[in-house]
Amino acid sequence: MRSVLIINPNSTESMTNGLKPLVTALKFSDTKYTYFTAPSGPKSINNEDDAEESVTHCLPALRPLLDSHDAFLVACYSQHPLVPLLKNERAVKSARKPVTGIFEASVGTSLQIIHPDEKFGIVSTGKVWEDILTNATIKFLGSGLERFAGVETTGLNATELHDAPAEEVSRKMKQAVQRLLRKGSVGAICLGCAGMAGMDVMVREACVEELGSEGGEAVRIVDGVVAGVAWLEGAVRSGF
């Protein structure tokens, strides 16, 4: 049986648990999915320094698991350094096992599902991610930036998405989505944080409120975890 390891590089177990229903709903029943949470380190990855720090807590604990899995998903919405580092690990590189992050998977998926005259955008957490994810997208794409609408943020970090009052979370999520839509021709919105798992309902409501029923329902909502698992499943099955 194929085995995919889904890696949460922060140390908040509840965030890992929040990913499981998304993966189960895909019904890839002939693949085994296992989950890893950082044993220590940042509770929430709120900037690039947190991402770098998380590597020191994750990589030593991950190394014993590499031989027993066929593919790896890093569930942090950033150009997380674990992605290239895992690709260079002997157990991964020698067997050419696929590795991706949810950022890379969602951007790639968005470009494939939007129409030629549409753009994709990202809704994320704290304001610091506006520059970080914009720069990451520029670096990742290299060209084709005319199809990128930009990044809008909620002002909440990953843990606050679940700990703050529900009304506040909904309001700030919807405001960020609507700011993004007002940039025009947005055909897909990426959920720019693993902690946004399951929040697509709020995003859809914001789309309908801003664009009306027909226009709002037409916007594609891309969850990086779903996109990443689907890509890895295809890569493993195809032997890429």
Coordinates of C-alpha atoms in Angstrom, one line a residue:
M1 CA 0.0 0.0 0.0
R2 CA 1.2 3.5 -0.8
S3 CA 2.1 5.7 2.1
V4 CA 2.0 9.5 2.3
L5 CA 3.3 11.4 5.3
I6 CA 1.6 14.8 6.0
I7 CA 3.9 17.0 8.0
N8 CA 2.7 19.8 10.2
P9 CA 5.9 21.7 11.0
N10 CA 4.4 23.6 14.0
S11 CA 3.9 21.9 17.3
T12 CA 0.1 22.4 17.6
E13 CA -1.5 19.0 17.5
S14 CA -5.0 20.4 16.9
M15 CA -3.9 21.9 13.6
T16 CA -2.7 18.5 12.5
N17 CA -6.0 17.0 13.5
G18 CA -7.8 19.6 11.5
L19 CA -6.2 18.3 8.3
K20 CA -7.5 14.8 8.7
P21 CA -11.1 15.3 7.6
L22 CA -9.9 17.0 4.4
V23 CA -7.7 14.1 3.4
T24 CA -10.3 11.5 4.4
A25 CA -12.9 13.2 2.2
L26 CA -10.7 12.6 -0.9
K27 CA -11.4 8.9 -0.5
F28 CA -8.0 7.7 -1.7
S29 CA -8.7 4.5 0.3
D30 CA -5.8 2.5 -1.2
T31 CA -3.2 4.9 0.2
K32 CA -2.2 5.1 3.8
Y33 CA -1.9 8.6 5.2
T34 CA 0.1 9.3 8.4
Y35 CA 0.5 12.5 10.2
F36 CA 3.5 14.2 11.8
T37 CA 3.4 17.2 14.2
A38 CA 6.6 18.9 15.2
P39 CA 7.7 17.5 18.6
S40 CA 8.6 21.1 19.8
G41 CA 9.2 24.5 18.4
P42 CA 6.8 27.2 17.2
K43 CA 3.2 26.7 18.0
S44 CA 2.3 28.7 15.0
I45 CA 4.5 29.7 12.0
N46 CA 4.0 33.4 11.8
N47 CA 7.0 34.5 9.7
E48 CA 10.1 33.2 7.9
D49 CA 12.1 33.0 11.1
D50 CA 9.5 30.6 12.7
A51 CA 9.7 28.5 9.5
E52 CA 13.5 28.3 9.8
E53 CA 13.3 27.5 13.5
S54 CA 10.8 24.7 12.9
V55 CA 13.3 22.9 10.7
T56 CA 15.6 22.2 13.6
H57 CA 12.8 20.6 15.6
C58 CA 11.3 18.6 12.7
L59 CA 14.1 17.3 10.5
P60 CA 15.8 15.0 13.1
A61 CA 12.5 13.5 14.0
L62 CA 11.5 13.1 10.4
R63 CA 14.6 11.3 9.2
P64 CA 13.7 7.9 10.7
L65 CA 10.3 8.1 8.9
L66 CA 11.6 8.7 5.4
D67 CA 12.3 5.1 4.3
S68 CA 8.8 4.0 5.2
H69 CA 6.8 6.5 3.2
D70 CA 6.5 7.1 -0.5
A71 CA 5.7 10.8 -0.6
F72 CA 5.7 13.9 1.7
L73 CA 3.5 16.9 2.1
V74 CA 4.7 19.9 4.1
A75 CA 1.5 21.5 5.5
C76 CA 2.7 25.1 6.0
Y77 CA 1.6 27.8 3.6
S78 CA 5.0 29.2 2.8
Q79 CA 8.0 28.3 0.7
H80 CA 9.0 26.2 3.7
P81 CA 12.7 25.2 3.9
L82 CA 11.7 21.6 4.7
V83 CA 10.5 21.1 1.1
P84 CA 14.0 21.4 -0.5
L85 CA 15.7 19.9 2.5
L86 CA 13.6 16.8 2.4
K87 CA 14.1 16.5 -1.4
N88 CA 17.9 16.3 -0.7
E89 CA 17.7 13.7 2.1
R90 CA 19.3 10.4 0.9
A91 CA 16.2 8.3 1.5
V92 CA 14.1 10.7 -0.5
K93 CA 16.5 11.7 -3.3
S94 CA 17.8 8.2 -4.1
A95 CA 14.3 6.9 -4.6
R96 CA 13.0 10.1 -6.2
K97 CA 10.2 10.3 -3.8
P98 CA 7.9 13.3 -4.4
V99 CA 7.8 16.1 -1.9
T100 CA 5.7 19.3 -2.1
G101 CA 4.4 22.0 0.1
I102 CA 0.8 23.3 0.3
F103 CA 1.9 26.7 -1.1
E104 CA 3.4 25.2 -4.2
A105 CA 0.5 22.8 -4.7
S106 CA -2.1 25.4 -4.4
V107 CA -0.5 27.9 -6.8
G108 CA 0.1 25.2 -9.4
T109 CA -3.5 24.0 -9.1
S110 CA -4.9 27.5 -9.4
L111 CA -3.0 28.2 -12.6
Q112 CA -4.5 25.1 -14.1
I113 CA -8.1 25.7 -13.1
I114 CA -8.6 29.4 -13.9
H115 CA -9.5 30.7 -17.3
P116 CA -6.9 32.5 -19.4
D117 CA -8.4 35.9 -18.6
E118 CA -8.6 35.2 -14.9
K119 CA -6.2 35.6 -11.9
F120 CA -5.7 33.7 -8.7
G121 CA -5.1 35.3 -5.3
I122 CA -4.2 34.2 -1.8
V123 CA -5.9 34.9 1.5
S124 CA -3.6 34.5 4.5
T125 CA -3.2 35.4 8.2
G126 CA -1.0 38.1 9.5
K127 CA 0.0 41.2 7.4
V128 CA 3.7 40.0 7.3
W129 CA 2.6 37.3 4.9
E130 CA 1.6 39.8 2.3
D131 CA 5.2 40.5 1.3
I132 CA 6.4 37.0 2.1
L133 CA 3.9 35.2 -0.1
T134 CA 4.0 37.8 -2.9
N135 CA 7.8 37.3 -3.1
A136 CA 7.4 33.6 -2.8
T137 CA 4.9 33.6 -5.7
I138 CA 7.2 35.7 -7.8
K139 CA 10.1 33.3 -7.1
F140 CA 8.0 30.2 -7.7
L141 CA 6.4 31.4 -11.0
G142 CA 9.3 33.3 -12.5
S143 CA 6.8 34.6 -15.1
G144 CA 3.1 34.7 -15.6
L145 CA 2.6 37.2 -12.8
E146 CA -0.1 38.9 -14.8
R147 CA -2.3 36.0 -13.5
F148 CA -1.6 36.7 -9.9
A149 CA -4.0 39.1 -8.1
G150 CA -1.9 39.3 -4.9
V151 CA -2.3 38.5 -1.2
E152 CA -4.8 39.8 1.3
T153 CA -4.6 39.0 5.0
T154 CA -6.9 38.7 8.0
G155 CA -4.6 40.1 10.7
L156 CA -5.1 36.9 12.7
N157 CA -2.4 34.3 13.2
A158 CA -2.9 30.5 12.6
T159 CA -3.9 29.8 16.2
E160 CA -6.2 32.8 16.5
L161 CA -8.1 31.5 13.5
H162 CA -9.5 28.9 15.9
D163 CA -9.2 30.6 19.3
A164 CA -10.6 34.1 18.5
P165 CA -14.4 34.6 18.6
A166 CA -16.1 33.0 15.6
E167 CA -17.8 36.2 14.6
E168 CA -14.4 38.0 14.5
V169 CA -12.8 35.3 12.4
S170 CA -15.7 35.2 10.0
R171 CA -15.7 39.0 9.6
K172 CA -12.0 39.3 9.0
M173 CA -11.9 36.3 6.6
K174 CA -14.7 37.8 4.6
Q175 CA -13.1 41.3 4.5
A176 CA -9.8 39.8 3.2
V177 CA -11.6 37.8 0.5
Q178 CA -13.7 40.8 -0.6
R179 CA -10.6 43.0 -0.8
L180 CA -9.0 40.4 -3.0
L181 CA -12.1 40.1 -5.3
R182 CA -12.2 43.9 -5.8
K183 CA -8.9 43.6 -7.6
G184 CA -10.8 42.2 -10.5
S185 CA -11.1 39.0 -12.5
V186 CA -10.2 36.7 -9.6
G187 CA -11.1 33.1 -10.6
A188 CA -9.5 31.2 -7.8
I189 CA -8.6 32.0 -4.1
C190 CA -6.0 30.0 -2.3
L191 CA -6.5 29.4 1.5
G192 CA -3.1 30.7 2.6
C193 CA -2.7 28.9 5.9
A194 CA -3.1 25.2 6.9
G195 CA -5.1 26.6 9.9
M196 CA -7.8 27.7 7.4
A197 CA -8.7 24.1 6.8
G198 CA -12.5 23.9 6.6
M199 CA -13.0 27.6 6.3
D200 CA -13.9 27.5 2.6
V201 CA -17.6 28.1 3.6
M202 CA -16.7 31.5 4.9
V203 CA -14.8 32.3 1.7
R204 CA -17.7 31.1 -0.4
E205 CA -20.1 33.3 1.6
A206 CA -17.8 36.3 1.0
C207 CA -17.6 35.6 -2.7
V208 CA -21.4 35.4 -3.0
E209 CA -21.9 38.6 -0.9
E210 CA -19.4 40.5 -3.1
L211 CA -20.2 39.1 -6.6
G212 CA -23.8 37.8 -6.3
S213 CA -24.9 34.2 -6.5
E214 CA -23.7 33.3 -10.0
G215 CA -20.4 35.1 -9.8
G216 CA -19.6 34.1 -6.3
E217 CA -20.3 30.4 -6.9
A218 CA -18.0 30.5 -9.9
V219 CA -14.9 31.4 -7.9
R220 CA -12.8 28.3 -7.2
I221 CA -11.5 27.9 -3.6
V222 CA -8.2 26.0 -3.4
D223 CA -7.2 24.3 -0.2
G224 CA -3.5 23.6 -0.3
V225 CA -3.8 20.4 1.7
V226 CA -6.3 19.0 -0.8
A227 CA -4.3 20.2 -3.7
G228 CA -1.1 18.8 -2.3
V229 CA -2.5 15.4 -1.4
A230 CA -4.1 15.1 -4.9
W231 CA -0.8 16.0 -6.6
L232 CA 1.2 13.5 -4.5
E233 CA -1.4 10.8 -5.2
G234 CA -1.0 11.3 -8.9
A235 CA 2.8 11.5 -8.7
V236 CA 3.1 8.3 -6.8
R237 CA 0.6 6.4 -9.0
S238 CA 2.4 7.6 -12.1
G239 CA 5.9 6.9 -10.8
F240 CA 7.0 10.5 -11.2

